[in-house]
Amino acid sequence: MFRSASLVFLLLLPLVSSAWRQDEDDQLALVKLSTENSRTRGWTKVPVTLGVMSRCPDAIHCENVMDTVFADVGFERVDVTLSFIGKLNSSAPKYGVTCMHGEIECEGNLQELCMTTHVPHLRSWWPWLECVNLAGRDRIGHLETAVDCAIMAGIDWIEDGVRACVKGKDADSEPEGVRLLQESVKKTAELGITTSCTILVSGKKRCVRDGGEWKDCEGGSSTEDLARTIDEEWKRLNPEFV
């Protein structure tokens, strides 16, 4: 039943995901970026950190908003990190981490970390993430969703190393993703991120999505406001290319 629904969903997804849609504006943007890349290789990307929990409604909304923002500023101009909120817990048997929305959220976090680690190009893994989110909050963390969305995004779940990261290289080995999750939770705490979703631009808090509302968003919370912040930061980091 889910497999059939997934196939229908995957067929419809290209019509609704702006991260990889090929409309006229996106085509023009790609031409512009291609020209810029050939002329200005070596620019500094703007570090953008999203402090999230994979099953958090605010995180899903936040990532959908940032999809538009990244398309506006150019995926090639940002270096995006997903930083996961949780609590290190040595007594938690499977992950060594306690996640707010349960063990299935820990699995979703782990899958996303494995994907971003082994498929590092944003234009490859971001459509996968949007696919996972669009499948529905109750499907996040399920292996079928992750694999189906990898197919949609043109990612080889096995050859790209994601499967081994999620499940382990063999039955006796701890998955790499467990270590990645623990390290991410530790780093998130060090950054002082406690709310999902928190947006950092170049290490500075830019905006928070909490309880269905935008908060602490000096400079505005619209997609245009957020894109402007990233564009201004890119220009600051790359004055020779302005």
Short mmCIF file of C-alpha atoms in Angstrom, two decimals:
data_model
loop_
_atom_site.label_atom_id
_atom_site.label_comp_id
_atom_site.label_asym_id
_atom_site.label_seq_id
_atom_site.Cartn_x
_atom_site.Cartn_y
_atom_site.Cartn_z
CA MET A 1 0.00 0.00 0.00
CA PHE A 2 2.70 2.50 1.00
CA ARG A 3 4.85 1.49 -1.96
CA SER A 4 2.03 2.37 -4.38
CA ALA A 5 1.35 5.64 -2.59
CA SER A 6 5.06 6.40 -2.64
CA LEU A 7 5.25 5.91 -6.39
CA VAL A 8 2.36 8.29 -6.95
CA PHE A 9 3.95 10.78 -4.56
CA LEU A 10 7.29 10.56 -6.33
CA LEU A 11 5.65 11.13 -9.70
CA LEU A 12 3.90 14.25 -8.42
CA LEU A 13 6.82 15.64 -6.44
CA PRO A 14 8.61 17.36 -9.35
CA LEU A 15 5.56 19.56 -9.77
CA VAL A 16 5.76 20.95 -6.26
CA SER A 17 9.42 21.02 -5.17
CA SER A 18 11.04 24.34 -5.98
CA ALA A 19 14.52 23.16 -5.01
CA TRP A 20 15.00 21.36 -8.29
CA ARG A 21 12.17 22.59 -10.53
CA GLN A 22 13.34 23.72 -13.96
CA ASP A 23 11.12 26.71 -14.63
CA GLU A 24 12.26 29.69 -16.66
CA ASP A 25 13.52 31.72 -13.72
CA ASP A 26 15.54 28.81 -12.38
CA GLN A 27 17.06 28.21 -15.80
CA LEU A 28 18.12 31.84 -16.01
CA ALA A 29 19.60 31.65 -12.52
CA LEU A 30 21.58 28.55 -13.43
CA VAL A 31 22.97 30.24 -16.53
CA LYS A 32 23.99 33.23 -14.43
CA LEU A 33 25.62 31.05 -11.78
CA SER A 34 27.41 28.99 -14.41
CA THR A 35 28.88 32.15 -15.87
CA GLU A 36 29.88 33.39 -12.44
CA ASN A 37 31.45 30.06 -11.52
CA SER A 38 33.59 30.02 -14.66
CA ARG A 39 34.79 33.53 -13.86
CA THR A 40 35.00 33.48 -10.08
CA ARG A 41 35.98 30.01 -8.90
CA GLY A 42 37.10 29.99 -5.29
CA TRP A 43 34.60 32.31 -3.67
CA THR A 44 33.73 31.82 -0.01
CA LYS A 45 30.32 30.28 0.60
CA VAL A 46 28.08 31.67 3.30
CA PRO A 47 27.84 29.22 6.23
CA VAL A 48 24.18 28.56 7.06
CA THR A 49 23.33 26.30 10.00
CA LEU A 50 19.82 24.99 10.59
CA GLY A 51 19.31 23.81 14.16
CA VAL A 52 16.53 21.25 13.74
CA MET A 53 14.83 18.02 14.76
CA SER A 54 13.78 15.92 11.79
CA ARG A 55 10.17 15.36 12.95
CA CYS A 56 9.59 18.85 14.33
CA PRO A 57 6.81 20.73 12.46
CA ASP A 58 8.70 24.00 12.86
CA ALA A 59 11.82 22.45 11.34
CA ILE A 60 9.87 21.12 8.36
CA HIS A 61 8.30 24.54 7.79
CA CYS A 62 11.66 26.25 8.20
CA GLU A 63 13.34 23.95 5.67
CA ASN A 64 10.54 24.58 3.17
CA VAL A 65 11.08 28.33 3.55
CA MET A 66 14.85 27.96 3.15
CA ASP A 67 14.27 25.97 -0.03
CA THR A 68 12.97 29.17 -1.61
CA VAL A 69 15.70 31.26 -0.01
CA PHE A 70 18.51 29.04 -1.34
CA ALA A 71 16.97 29.01 -4.80
CA ASP A 72 16.85 32.81 -4.73
CA VAL A 73 20.45 33.39 -3.58
CA GLY A 74 21.94 30.43 -5.46
CA PHE A 75 22.67 27.02 -3.98
CA GLU A 76 26.32 27.46 -5.01
CA ARG A 77 26.70 30.42 -2.64
CA VAL A 78 25.78 28.70 0.62
CA ASP A 79 27.32 25.96 2.75
CA VAL A 80 24.42 24.41 4.64
CA THR A 81 24.75 22.32 7.80
CA LEU A 82 21.94 20.50 9.58
CA SER A 83 22.65 20.58 13.32
CA PHE A 84 20.44 18.31 15.41
CA ILE A 85 18.91 19.04 18.78
CA GLY A 86 18.81 16.20 21.27
CA LYS A 87 20.27 15.03 24.56
CA LEU A 88 23.31 12.81 24.88
CA ASN A 89 22.25 9.80 26.92
CA SER A 90 24.66 6.90 27.42
CA SER A 91 21.80 4.71 28.67
CA ALA A 92 19.88 5.10 25.38
CA PRO A 93 20.72 1.70 23.86
CA LYS A 94 20.54 2.32 20.13
CA TYR A 95 21.77 5.85 19.53
CA GLY A 96 23.22 7.15 22.79
CA VAL A 97 20.91 10.12 22.26
CA THR A 98 17.40 10.99 23.40
CA CYS A 99 15.28 12.77 20.79
CA MET A 100 12.21 14.85 21.63
CA HIS A 101 9.89 13.08 19.19
CA GLY A 102 11.04 9.58 20.02
CA GLU A 103 13.47 7.01 18.71
CA ILE A 104 12.07 7.26 15.16
CA GLU A 105 13.16 10.91 15.11
CA CYS A 106 16.68 9.85 16.12
CA GLU A 107 16.61 7.55 13.11
CA GLY A 108 15.44 10.40 10.88
CA ASN A 109 18.20 12.64 12.21
CA LEU A 110 20.75 9.90 11.60
CA GLN A 111 19.54 9.33 8.02
CA GLU A 112 19.82 13.04 7.25
CA LEU A 113 23.34 13.23 8.70
CA CYS A 114 24.44 10.20 6.68
CA MET A 115 23.00 11.74 3.54
CA THR A 116 24.69 15.12 4.02
CA THR A 117 27.99 13.41 4.89
CA HIS A 118 28.16 10.99 1.97
CA VAL A 119 26.37 13.14 -0.62
CA PRO A 120 27.94 16.50 0.25
CA HIS A 121 26.69 18.58 -2.69
CA LEU A 122 23.72 20.67 -1.62
CA ARG A 123 21.98 20.42 -4.99
CA SER A 124 21.99 16.62 -4.56
CA TRP A 125 20.95 16.12 -0.94
CA TRP A 126 18.60 19.08 -0.53
CA PRO A 127 15.96 17.70 -2.99
CA TRP A 128 16.18 14.42 -1.06
CA LEU A 129 15.45 16.27 2.20
CA GLU A 130 12.51 18.13 0.66
CA CYS A 131 11.15 14.81 -0.63
CA VAL A 132 11.38 13.27 2.85
CA ASN A 133 9.56 16.26 4.36
CA LEU A 134 6.86 16.22 1.70
CA ALA A 135 6.22 12.52 2.37
CA GLY A 136 4.73 13.62 5.69
CA ARG A 137 5.97 13.99 9.23
CA ASP A 138 4.80 10.49 10.16
CA ARG A 139 7.00 8.99 7.42
CA ILE A 140 10.23 10.71 8.47
CA GLY A 141 12.72 8.21 9.87
CA HIS A 142 11.27 5.25 7.98
CA LEU A 143 13.74 3.47 5.72
CA GLU A 144 11.25 3.18 2.84
CA THR A 145 10.85 6.95 2.71
CA ALA A 146 14.58 7.58 2.75
CA VAL A 147 15.27 5.05 -0.02
CA ASP A 148 12.34 6.15 -2.22
CA CYS A 149 13.47 9.77 -1.96
CA ALA A 150 17.05 8.80 -2.76
CA ILE A 151 15.78 7.26 -6.00
CA MET A 152 13.84 10.46 -6.75
CA ALA A 153 16.94 12.60 -6.14
CA GLY A 154 19.18 10.40 -8.28
CA ILE A 155 21.23 9.21 -5.31
CA ASP A 156 22.54 5.65 -5.15
CA TRP A 157 21.63 4.62 -1.60
CA ILE A 158 24.22 1.80 -1.58
CA GLU A 159 27.07 2.96 -3.84
CA ASP A 160 27.15 6.46 -2.35
CA GLY A 161 27.71 4.93 1.09
CA VAL A 162 24.49 6.08 2.72
CA ARG A 163 23.17 2.61 3.49
CA ALA A 164 26.36 1.53 5.28
CA CYS A 165 26.33 4.77 7.26
CA VAL A 166 22.73 4.21 8.36
CA LYS A 167 22.81 0.46 8.96
CA GLY A 168 26.49 -0.36 9.50
CA LYS A 169 28.92 -2.13 7.19
CA ASP A 170 27.99 -5.49 8.71
CA ALA A 171 25.78 -6.95 11.42
CA ASP A 172 28.46 -6.54 14.09
CA SER A 173 29.54 -2.96 13.40
CA GLU A 174 28.00 0.18 14.87
CA PRO A 175 26.67 2.43 12.12
CA GLU A 176 28.73 5.52 11.36
CA GLY A 177 25.50 7.49 11.67
CA VAL A 178 25.38 6.87 15.44
CA ARG A 179 28.68 8.69 15.86
CA LEU A 180 27.55 11.46 13.50
CA LEU A 181 24.36 11.93 15.51
CA GLN A 182 26.17 12.10 18.83
CA GLU A 183 28.70 14.57 17.43
CA SER A 184 25.93 16.71 15.93
CA VAL A 185 23.97 16.85 19.20
CA LYS A 186 27.13 17.83 21.07
CA LYS A 187 27.98 20.54 18.52
CA THR A 188 24.42 21.90 18.60
CA ALA A 189 24.65 22.33 22.36
CA GLU A 190 28.02 24.07 21.99
CA LEU A 191 26.42 26.50 19.54
CA GLY A 192 23.74 27.30 22.12
CA ILE A 193 20.93 26.10 19.87
CA THR A 194 17.97 24.87 21.91
CA THR A 195 14.99 25.58 19.66
CA SER A 196 13.99 23.88 16.42
CA CYS A 197 14.25 25.61 14.02
CA THR A 198 17.10 28.05 14.61
CA ILE A 199 18.80 29.66 11.60
CA LEU A 200 22.42 30.78 11.92
CA VAL A 201 24.18 32.77 9.20
CA SER A 202 27.96 32.84 9.57
CA GLY A 203 27.53 31.58 13.12
CA LYS A 204 25.13 34.34 14.18
CA LYS A 205 21.50 33.74 15.08
CA ARG A 206 19.34 35.15 12.31
CA CYS A 207 15.88 33.79 13.02
CA VAL A 208 13.94 31.20 15.04
CA ARG A 209 10.79 29.30 14.11
CA ASP A 210 9.04 28.13 17.28
CA GLY A 211 5.44 27.16 18.02
CA GLY A 212 4.36 28.02 14.49
CA GLU A 213 5.74 31.56 14.69
CA TRP A 214 8.89 33.39 13.66
CA LYS A 215 10.78 34.90 16.60
CA ASP A 216 14.00 36.85 17.18
CA CYS A 217 14.19 37.71 13.50
CA GLU A 218 16.00 41.02 13.39
CA GLY A 219 15.92 42.04 9.76
CA GLY A 220 12.62 40.31 9.02
CA SER A 221 11.41 36.75 8.51
CA SER A 222 10.13 36.69 4.93
CA THR A 223 11.95 34.71 2.26
CA GLU A 224 13.06 38.02 0.76
CA ASP A 225 14.45 39.18 4.13
CA LEU A 226 16.37 35.97 4.69
CA ALA A 227 17.69 35.94 1.13
CA ARG A 228 18.84 39.54 1.51
CA THR A 229 20.79 38.65 4.66
CA ILE A 230 22.60 35.81 2.90
CA ASP A 231 23.26 37.93 -0.19
CA GLU A 232 24.72 40.73 1.92
CA GLU A 233 26.88 38.26 3.82
CA TRP A 234 28.13 36.73 0.57
CA LYS A 235 29.14 40.18 -0.65
CA ARG A 236 30.89 40.88 2.64
CA LEU A 237 32.83 37.61 2.40
CA ASN A 238 33.64 38.11 -1.28
CA PRO A 239 34.27 41.80 -1.94
CA GLU A 240 36.50 40.99 -4.90
CA PHE A 241 33.55 39.43 -6.73
CA VAL A 242 31.04 42.23 -6.14
#
